[in-house]
Amino acid sequence: MQQRRSILSAFPPVTLNLIIINVLVWLAQNVLPSIGIDLTNLLGLHYFQAEHFGVWQLLSYAFLHSTNGFSHVFFNMFALFMFGSTIERLFGGKRFLLYYLICAVVAAVSQQIVWALSLYPIASSGIPYISMPSGAIEPTVAFLNRFITVGASGSIFGILLAFGWFYPNVPIFLLFIPIPIKAKYFVCIYGLIELFLGISSTGDGVAHFAHLGGMLGGLILILIWRRRKARQ
């Protein structure tokens, strides 16, 4: 019992509960389709002009993950534990949760903007059918519903930014790089990579601009809090 308590003490309460919720929701995503409930379609982030879009999805998507394996939820939750634990202890539970959720919402809005650049003309045209690259004809409504984003990555990238901001000189060790990298350089390099991948449109199915949106949301919130503190 004492050993279990010592393990759980490594998790601040908000971080621990976020990990539990994310894992439970991921399990539900895999199990509930067998009884006709598709959480990914219901709670995943759709394009705002799509038939299946709901306002709640601007936040709910961040508690879902890809069901094509365990890696997506695992690496996000691992990063949440590694960096979120430190930031929660720094911010306190309530402020950390607020930070986490706002980063997720700003990431969702960023993804909506990126989608709108290509989908808005189609959705607003009134064209009932779309000719697919394969030659197939698909209803425009069904086409717009295809675009779904899930994952806590926007919040995780916001947490990474906070870690680099408040602990800039802490070394971070990566498995594929034999030398430590200071947190501030790690965050900058990671952000530039995401920007490059987003602009280059690699078609890898990763919402790179949502990741950058999470970092932007975190930066804005940190600057607001910093300004308030300076006034006080």
PDB file of C-alpha atoms in Angstrom:
ATOM      1  CA  MET A   1       0.000   0.000   0.000  1.00  0.00           C
ATOM      2  CA  GLN A   2       2.804   2.405   0.878  1.00  0.00           C
ATOM      3  CA  GLN A   3       4.613   1.653  -2.391  1.00  0.00           C
ATOM      4  CA  ARG A   4       1.408   2.343  -4.347  1.00  0.00           C
ATOM      5  CA  ARG A   5       1.024   5.677  -2.576  1.00  0.00           C
ATOM      6  CA  SER A   6       4.624   6.617  -3.390  1.00  0.00           C
ATOM      7  CA  ILE A   7       4.027   5.882  -7.079  1.00  0.00           C
ATOM      8  CA  LEU A   8       0.809   7.916  -7.164  1.00  0.00           C
ATOM      9  CA  SER A   9       2.529  10.795  -5.372  1.00  0.00           C
ATOM     10  CA  ALA A  10       4.621  11.279  -8.513  1.00  0.00           C
ATOM     11  CA  PHE A  11       1.399  12.350 -10.229  1.00  0.00           C
ATOM     12  CA  PRO A  12      -0.107  15.689  -9.122  1.00  0.00           C
ATOM     13  CA  PRO A  13      -3.913  15.288  -8.873  1.00  0.00           C
ATOM     14  CA  VAL A  14      -4.955  17.131 -12.045  1.00  0.00           C
ATOM     15  CA  THR A  15      -2.302  15.420 -14.162  1.00  0.00           C
ATOM     16  CA  LEU A  16      -3.273  12.034 -12.747  1.00  0.00           C
ATOM     17  CA  ASN A  17      -6.969  12.567 -13.401  1.00  0.00           C
ATOM     18  CA  LEU A  18      -6.354  13.851 -16.931  1.00  0.00           C
ATOM     19  CA  ILE A  19      -4.342  10.732 -17.730  1.00  0.00           C
ATOM     20  CA  ILE A  20      -7.053   8.477 -16.278  1.00  0.00           C
ATOM     21  CA  ILE A  21      -9.811  10.269 -18.216  1.00  0.00           C
ATOM     22  CA  ASN A  22      -7.904  10.134 -21.493  1.00  0.00           C
ATOM     23  CA  VAL A  23      -7.157   6.433 -21.147  1.00  0.00           C
ATOM     24  CA  LEU A  24     -10.735   5.577 -20.143  1.00  0.00           C
ATOM     25  CA  VAL A  25     -12.140   7.560 -23.073  1.00  0.00           C
ATOM     26  CA  TRP A  26      -9.710   5.807 -25.433  1.00  0.00           C
ATOM     27  CA  LEU A  27     -10.921   2.440 -24.127  1.00  0.00           C
ATOM     28  CA  ALA A  28     -14.529   3.565 -24.619  1.00  0.00           C
ATOM     29  CA  GLN A  29     -13.704   4.598 -28.185  1.00  0.00           C
ATOM     30  CA  ASN A  30     -12.570   1.050 -28.876  1.00  0.00           C
ATOM     31  CA  VAL A  31     -15.411  -0.739 -27.052  1.00  0.00           C
ATOM     32  CA  LEU A  32     -18.575   1.317 -27.642  1.00  0.00           C
ATOM     33  CA  PRO A  33     -18.713   0.969 -31.456  1.00  0.00           C
ATOM     34  CA  SER A  34     -19.718  -2.664 -30.850  1.00  0.00           C
ATOM     35  CA  ILE A  35     -23.043  -1.361 -29.492  1.00  0.00           C
ATOM     36  CA  GLY A  36     -23.433   1.360 -32.095  1.00  0.00           C
ATOM     37  CA  ILE A  37     -21.890   4.337 -30.257  1.00  0.00           C
ATOM     38  CA  ASP A  38     -19.123   6.115 -32.191  1.00  0.00           C
ATOM     39  CA  LEU A  39     -17.426   8.474 -29.741  1.00  0.00           C
ATOM     40  CA  THR A  40     -14.884   9.568 -32.317  1.00  0.00           C
ATOM     41  CA  ASN A  41     -17.603  10.877 -34.615  1.00  0.00           C
ATOM     42  CA  LEU A  42     -19.650  12.351 -31.760  1.00  0.00           C
ATOM     43  CA  LEU A  43     -16.856  14.050 -29.789  1.00  0.00           C
ATOM     44  CA  GLY A  44     -14.053  14.383 -32.346  1.00  0.00           C
ATOM     45  CA  LEU A  45     -13.482  17.824 -33.865  1.00  0.00           C
ATOM     46  CA  HIS A  46     -15.288  18.273 -37.204  1.00  0.00           C
ATOM     47  CA  TYR A  47     -15.030  21.196 -39.590  1.00  0.00           C
ATOM     48  CA  PHE A  48     -17.450  23.891 -38.395  1.00  0.00           C
ATOM     49  CA  GLN A  49     -19.561  23.803 -41.584  1.00  0.00           C
ATOM     50  CA  ALA A  50     -19.888  20.009 -41.498  1.00  0.00           C
ATOM     51  CA  GLU A  51     -23.173  18.391 -40.573  1.00  0.00           C
ATOM     52  CA  HIS A  52     -21.616  16.503 -37.673  1.00  0.00           C
ATOM     53  CA  PHE A  53     -19.961  19.542 -36.063  1.00  0.00           C
ATOM     54  CA  GLY A  54     -20.919  20.469 -32.496  1.00  0.00           C
ATOM     55  CA  VAL A  55     -19.584  23.365 -30.427  1.00  0.00           C
ATOM     56  CA  TRP A  56     -18.632  20.967 -27.614  1.00  0.00           C
ATOM     57  CA  GLN A  57     -16.139  19.349 -29.986  1.00  0.00           C
ATOM     58  CA  LEU A  58     -13.827  22.372 -29.608  1.00  0.00           C
ATOM     59  CA  LEU A  59     -12.901  20.832 -26.258  1.00  0.00           C
ATOM     60  CA  SER A  60     -14.111  17.230 -26.244  1.00  0.00           C
ATOM     61  CA  TYR A  61     -11.791  16.233 -29.101  1.00  0.00           C
ATOM     62  CA  ALA A  62      -8.813  16.719 -26.787  1.00  0.00           C
ATOM     63  CA  PHE A  63      -9.877  13.745 -24.656  1.00  0.00           C
ATOM     64  CA  LEU A  64     -10.003  11.349 -27.606  1.00  0.00           C
ATOM     65  CA  HIS A  65      -7.170   9.627 -29.443  1.00  0.00           C
ATOM     66  CA  SER A  66      -6.606   7.504 -32.500  1.00  0.00           C
ATOM     67  CA  THR A  67      -7.922   3.966 -32.156  1.00  0.00           C
ATOM     68  CA  ASN A  68      -5.365   2.669 -34.671  1.00  0.00           C
ATOM     69  CA  GLY A  69      -3.116   1.332 -31.947  1.00  0.00           C
ATOM     70  CA  PHE A  70      -1.973   2.494 -28.510  1.00  0.00           C
ATOM     71  CA  SER A  71       0.923   4.777 -29.509  1.00  0.00           C
ATOM     72  CA  HIS A  72      -1.062   8.015 -29.906  1.00  0.00           C
ATOM     73  CA  VAL A  73      -2.588   8.001 -26.436  1.00  0.00           C
ATOM     74  CA  PHE A  74       0.541   6.506 -24.854  1.00  0.00           C
ATOM     75  CA  PHE A  75       2.998   9.149 -26.046  1.00  0.00           C
ATOM     76  CA  ASN A  76       0.616  12.007 -25.272  1.00  0.00           C
ATOM     77  CA  MET A  77       0.018  10.713 -21.754  1.00  0.00           C
ATOM     78  CA  PHE A  78       3.714  10.034 -21.246  1.00  0.00           C
ATOM     79  CA  ALA A  79       4.503  13.643 -22.199  1.00  0.00           C
ATOM     80  CA  LEU A  80       1.677  14.840 -19.943  1.00  0.00           C
ATOM     81  CA  PHE A  81       3.231  12.974 -17.028  1.00  0.00           C
ATOM     82  CA  MET A  82       6.813  14.042 -17.776  1.00  0.00           C
ATOM     83  CA  PHE A  83       6.165  17.756 -18.315  1.00  0.00           C
ATOM     84  CA  GLY A  84       2.653  18.325 -16.976  1.00  0.00           C
ATOM     85  CA  SER A  85       3.576  17.156 -13.488  1.00  0.00           C
ATOM     86  CA  THR A  86       6.221  19.867 -13.220  1.00  0.00           C
ATOM     87  CA  ILE A  87       3.999  22.590 -14.656  1.00  0.00           C
ATOM     88  CA  GLU A  88       1.080  21.639 -12.403  1.00  0.00           C
ATOM     89  CA  ARG A  89       3.298  21.934  -9.334  1.00  0.00           C
ATOM     90  CA  LEU A  90       4.406  25.347 -10.595  1.00  0.00           C
ATOM     91  CA  PHE A  91       0.947  26.686 -11.549  1.00  0.00           C
ATOM     92  CA  GLY A  92      -1.197  24.907  -9.000  1.00  0.00           C
ATOM     93  CA  GLY A  93      -4.015  22.541  -9.915  1.00  0.00           C
ATOM     94  CA  LYS A  94      -6.752  25.017 -10.915  1.00  0.00           C
ATOM     95  CA  ARG A  95      -4.522  27.230 -13.048  1.00  0.00           C
ATOM     96  CA  PHE A  96      -2.893  24.208 -14.671  1.00  0.00           C
ATOM     97  CA  LEU A  97      -6.281  22.745 -15.633  1.00  0.00           C
ATOM     98  CA  LEU A  98      -7.362  26.102 -17.066  1.00  0.00           C
ATOM     99  CA  TYR A  99      -4.105  26.291 -19.023  1.00  0.00           C
ATOM    100  CA  TYR A 100      -4.567  22.752 -20.350  1.00  0.00           C
ATOM    101  CA  LEU A 101      -8.138  23.387 -21.520  1.00  0.00           C
ATOM    102  CA  ILE A 102      -7.447  26.774 -23.115  1.00  0.00           C
ATOM    103  CA  CYS A 103      -4.503  25.352 -25.060  1.00  0.00           C
ATOM    104  CA  ALA A 104      -6.843  22.643 -26.361  1.00  0.00           C
ATOM    105  CA  VAL A 105      -9.482  25.182 -27.462  1.00  0.00           C
ATOM    106  CA  VAL A 106      -6.963  27.475 -29.187  1.00  0.00           C
ATOM    107  CA  ALA A 107      -5.508  24.430 -30.945  1.00  0.00           C
ATOM    108  CA  ALA A 108      -9.018  23.510 -32.146  1.00  0.00           C
ATOM    109  CA  VAL A 109      -9.649  27.030 -33.452  1.00  0.00           C
ATOM    110  CA  SER A 110      -6.297  26.938 -35.265  1.00  0.00           C
ATOM    111  CA  GLN A 111      -7.266  23.667 -36.934  1.00  0.00           C
ATOM    112  CA  GLN A 112     -10.612  25.162 -37.965  1.00  0.00           C
ATOM    113  CA  ILE A 113      -8.825  28.087 -39.628  1.00  0.00           C
ATOM    114  CA  VAL A 114      -6.525  25.742 -41.541  1.00  0.00           C
ATOM    115  CA  TRP A 115      -9.470  23.623 -42.677  1.00  0.00           C
ATOM    116  CA  ALA A 116     -11.431  26.700 -43.728  1.00  0.00           C
ATOM    117  CA  LEU A 117      -8.702  27.755 -46.163  1.00  0.00           C
ATOM    118  CA  SER A 118      -9.543  24.782 -48.374  1.00  0.00           C
ATOM    119  CA  LEU A 119     -13.028  23.693 -47.275  1.00  0.00           C
ATOM    120  CA  TYR A 120     -14.911  26.977 -46.952  1.00  0.00           C
ATOM    121  CA  PRO A 121     -15.232  27.549 -50.725  1.00  0.00           C
ATOM    122  CA  ILE A 122     -16.564  24.002 -51.134  1.00  0.00           C
ATOM    123  CA  ALA A 123     -18.995  24.186 -48.207  1.00  0.00           C
ATOM    124  CA  SER A 124     -20.271  27.618 -49.247  1.00  0.00           C
ATOM    125  CA  SER A 125     -20.645  26.834 -52.940  1.00  0.00           C
ATOM    126  CA  GLY A 126     -23.842  24.845 -52.564  1.00  0.00           C
ATOM    127  CA  ILE A 127     -22.486  22.106 -54.822  1.00  0.00           C
ATOM    128  CA  PRO A 128     -24.296  18.880 -53.824  1.00  0.00           C
ATOM    129  CA  TYR A 129     -21.580  16.468 -54.977  1.00  0.00           C
ATOM    130  CA  ILE A 130     -17.783  16.323 -55.008  1.00  0.00           C
ATOM    131  CA  SER A 131     -15.648  14.527 -57.577  1.00  0.00           C
ATOM    132  CA  MET A 132     -12.975  12.593 -55.651  1.00  0.00           C
ATOM    133  CA  PRO A 133      -9.407  12.048 -56.987  1.00  0.00           C
ATOM    134  CA  SER A 134     -10.278   8.365 -57.442  1.00  0.00           C
ATOM    135  CA  GLY A 135     -13.053   9.374 -59.838  1.00  0.00           C
ATOM    136  CA  ALA A 136     -15.836   8.531 -57.402  1.00  0.00           C
ATOM    137  CA  ILE A 137     -18.670  10.995 -56.785  1.00  0.00           C
ATOM    138  CA  GLU A 138     -19.443  11.753 -53.143  1.00  0.00           C
ATOM    139  CA  PRO A 139     -22.101  13.995 -51.562  1.00  0.00           C
ATOM    140  CA  THR A 140     -20.579  17.239 -50.293  1.00  0.00           C
ATOM    141  CA  VAL A 141     -22.160  16.655 -46.873  1.00  0.00           C
ATOM    142  CA  ALA A 142     -20.391  13.299 -46.522  1.00  0.00           C
ATOM    143  CA  PHE A 143     -17.119  14.785 -47.798  1.00  0.00           C
ATOM    144  CA  LEU A 144     -17.100  17.528 -45.157  1.00  0.00           C
ATOM    145  CA  ASN A 145     -17.826  15.001 -42.415  1.00  0.00           C
ATOM    146  CA  ARG A 146     -14.620  13.141 -43.319  1.00  0.00           C
ATOM    147  CA  PHE A 147     -12.415  15.713 -41.594  1.00  0.00           C
ATOM    148  CA  ILE A 148     -11.970  14.824 -37.909  1.00  0.00           C
ATOM    149  CA  THR A 149      -9.214  15.720 -35.450  1.00  0.00           C
ATOM    150  CA  VAL A 150      -8.671  13.990 -32.097  1.00  0.00           C
ATOM    151  CA  GLY A 151      -5.956  14.065 -29.472  1.00  0.00           C
ATOM    152  CA  ALA A 152      -4.531  15.987 -26.523  1.00  0.00           C
ATOM    153  CA  SER A 153      -1.510  17.113 -28.543  1.00  0.00           C
ATOM    154  CA  GLY A 154      -2.569  20.780 -28.577  1.00  0.00           C
ATOM    155  CA  SER A 155      -2.571  20.835 -24.778  1.00  0.00           C
ATOM    156  CA  ILE A 156       0.675  18.838 -24.644  1.00  0.00           C
ATOM    157  CA  PHE A 157       2.429  21.324 -26.925  1.00  0.00           C
ATOM    158  CA  GLY A 158       1.167  24.135 -24.719  1.00  0.00           C
ATOM    159  CA  ILE A 159       2.674  22.357 -21.721  1.00  0.00           C
ATOM    160  CA  LEU A 160       5.971  21.907 -23.592  1.00  0.00           C
ATOM    161  CA  LEU A 161       6.038  25.643 -24.256  1.00  0.00           C
ATOM    162  CA  ALA A 162       5.406  26.379 -20.581  1.00  0.00           C
ATOM    163  CA  PHE A 163       8.221  24.025 -19.589  1.00  0.00           C
ATOM    164  CA  GLY A 164      10.621  25.714 -22.001  1.00  0.00           C
ATOM    165  CA  TRP A 165       9.496  29.132 -20.763  1.00  0.00           C
ATOM    166  CA  PHE A 166       9.874  28.547 -17.032  1.00  0.00           C
ATOM    167  CA  TYR A 167      12.719  25.986 -17.125  1.00  0.00           C
ATOM    168  CA  PRO A 168      14.693  27.101 -20.198  1.00  0.00           C
ATOM    169  CA  ASN A 169      18.026  25.607 -19.208  1.00  0.00           C
ATOM    170  CA  VAL A 170      16.828  22.216 -17.985  1.00  0.00           C
ATOM    171  CA  PRO A 171      18.423  19.542 -20.211  1.00  0.00           C
ATOM    172  CA  ILE A 172      16.108  17.201 -22.105  1.00  0.00           C
ATOM    173  CA  PHE A 173      17.420  13.840 -23.229  1.00  0.00           C
ATOM    174  CA  LEU A 174      16.018  12.269 -26.399  1.00  0.00           C
ATOM    175  CA  LEU A 175      16.524   8.612 -27.275  1.00  0.00           C
ATOM    176  CA  PHE A 176      17.663   9.335 -30.839  1.00  0.00           C
ATOM    177  CA  ILE A 177      20.035  12.193 -29.890  1.00  0.00           C
ATOM    178  CA  PRO A 178      22.997  11.225 -27.651  1.00  0.00           C
ATOM    179  CA  ILE A 179      23.464  14.727 -26.183  1.00  0.00           C
ATOM    180  CA  PRO A 180      21.081  16.720 -23.936  1.00  0.00           C
ATOM    181  CA  ILE A 181      19.208  19.693 -25.368  1.00  0.00           C
ATOM    182  CA  LYS A 182      18.193  22.657 -23.245  1.00  0.00           C
ATOM    183  CA  ALA A 183      14.432  22.948 -22.940  1.00  0.00           C
ATOM    184  CA  LYS A 184      14.283  26.370 -24.613  1.00  0.00           C
ATOM    185  CA  TYR A 185      16.069  25.055 -27.706  1.00  0.00           C
ATOM    186  CA  PHE A 186      14.016  21.872 -27.725  1.00  0.00           C
ATOM    187  CA  VAL A 187      10.749  23.841 -27.761  1.00  0.00           C
ATOM    188  CA  CYS A 188      11.963  26.197 -30.502  1.00  0.00           C
ATOM    189  CA  ILE A 189      13.218  23.345 -32.698  1.00  0.00           C
ATOM    190  CA  TYR A 190      10.053  21.333 -32.173  1.00  0.00           C
ATOM    191  CA  GLY A 191       7.907  24.358 -33.036  1.00  0.00           C
ATOM    192  CA  LEU A 192       9.875  25.042 -36.229  1.00  0.00           C
ATOM    193  CA  ILE A 193       9.560  21.405 -37.269  1.00  0.00           C
ATOM    194  CA  GLU A 194       5.800  21.528 -36.784  1.00  0.00           C
ATOM    195  CA  LEU A 195       5.630  24.762 -38.788  1.00  0.00           C
ATOM    196  CA  PHE A 196       7.653  23.241 -41.622  1.00  0.00           C
ATOM    197  CA  LEU A 197       5.568  20.069 -41.681  1.00  0.00           C
ATOM    198  CA  GLY A 198       2.349  22.083 -41.626  1.00  0.00           C
ATOM    199  CA  ILE A 199       3.405  24.360 -44.481  1.00  0.00           C
ATOM    200  CA  SER A 200       4.856  21.560 -46.575  1.00  0.00           C
ATOM    201  CA  SER A 201       1.498  19.718 -46.439  1.00  0.00           C
ATOM    202  CA  THR A 202       3.025  16.276 -46.097  1.00  0.00           C
ATOM    203  CA  GLY A 203      -0.397  14.624 -45.906  1.00  0.00           C
ATOM    204  CA  ASP A 204       0.678  12.587 -42.897  1.00  0.00           C
ATOM    205  CA  GLY A 205      -2.681  12.979 -41.163  1.00  0.00           C
ATOM    206  CA  VAL A 206      -1.166  14.977 -38.273  1.00  0.00           C
ATOM    207  CA  ALA A 207      -2.713  18.325 -37.286  1.00  0.00           C
ATOM    208  CA  HIS A 208       0.558  20.262 -37.165  1.00  0.00           C
ATOM    209  CA  PHE A 209      -1.092  23.690 -37.024  1.00  0.00           C
ATOM    210  CA  ALA A 210      -3.246  22.520 -34.118  1.00  0.00           C
ATOM    211  CA  HIS A 211      -0.004  21.715 -32.279  1.00  0.00           C
ATOM    212  CA  LEU A 212       1.262  25.217 -33.006  1.00  0.00           C
ATOM    213  CA  GLY A 213      -2.108  26.583 -31.915  1.00  0.00           C
ATOM    214  CA  GLY A 214      -1.690  24.864 -28.564  1.00  0.00           C
ATOM    215  CA  MET A 215       1.693  26.539 -28.140  1.00  0.00           C
ATOM    216  CA  LEU A 216       0.210  29.890 -29.148  1.00  0.00           C
ATOM    217  CA  GLY A 217      -2.624  29.517 -26.644  1.00  0.00           C
ATOM    218  CA  GLY A 218      -0.123  28.708 -23.911  1.00  0.00           C
ATOM    219  CA  LEU A 219       2.086  31.669 -24.816  1.00  0.00           C
ATOM    220  CA  ILE A 220      -0.838  34.108 -24.789  1.00  0.00           C
ATOM    221  CA  LEU A 221      -2.045  32.847 -21.415  1.00  0.00           C
ATOM    222  CA  ILE A 222       1.429  33.026 -19.866  1.00  0.00           C
ATOM    223  CA  LEU A 223       1.864  36.596 -21.095  1.00  0.00           C
ATOM    224  CA  ILE A 224      -1.567  37.598 -19.718  1.00  0.00           C
ATOM    225  CA  TRP A 225      -0.768  36.108 -16.323  1.00  0.00           C
ATOM    226  CA  ARG A 226       2.674  37.704 -16.352  1.00  0.00           C
ATOM    227  CA  ARG A 227       1.164  41.118 -17.100  1.00  0.00           C
ATOM    228  CA  ARG A 228      -1.405  40.769 -14.326  1.00  0.00           C
ATOM    229  CA  LYS A 229       1.301  39.799 -11.873  1.00  0.00           C
ATOM    230  CA  ALA A 230       3.390  42.797 -12.877  1.00  0.00           C
ATOM    231  CA  ARG A 231       0.421  45.127 -12.281  1.00  0.00           C
ATOM    232  CA  GLN A 232      -0.181  43.646  -8.846  1.00  0.00           C
TER     233      GLN A 232
END
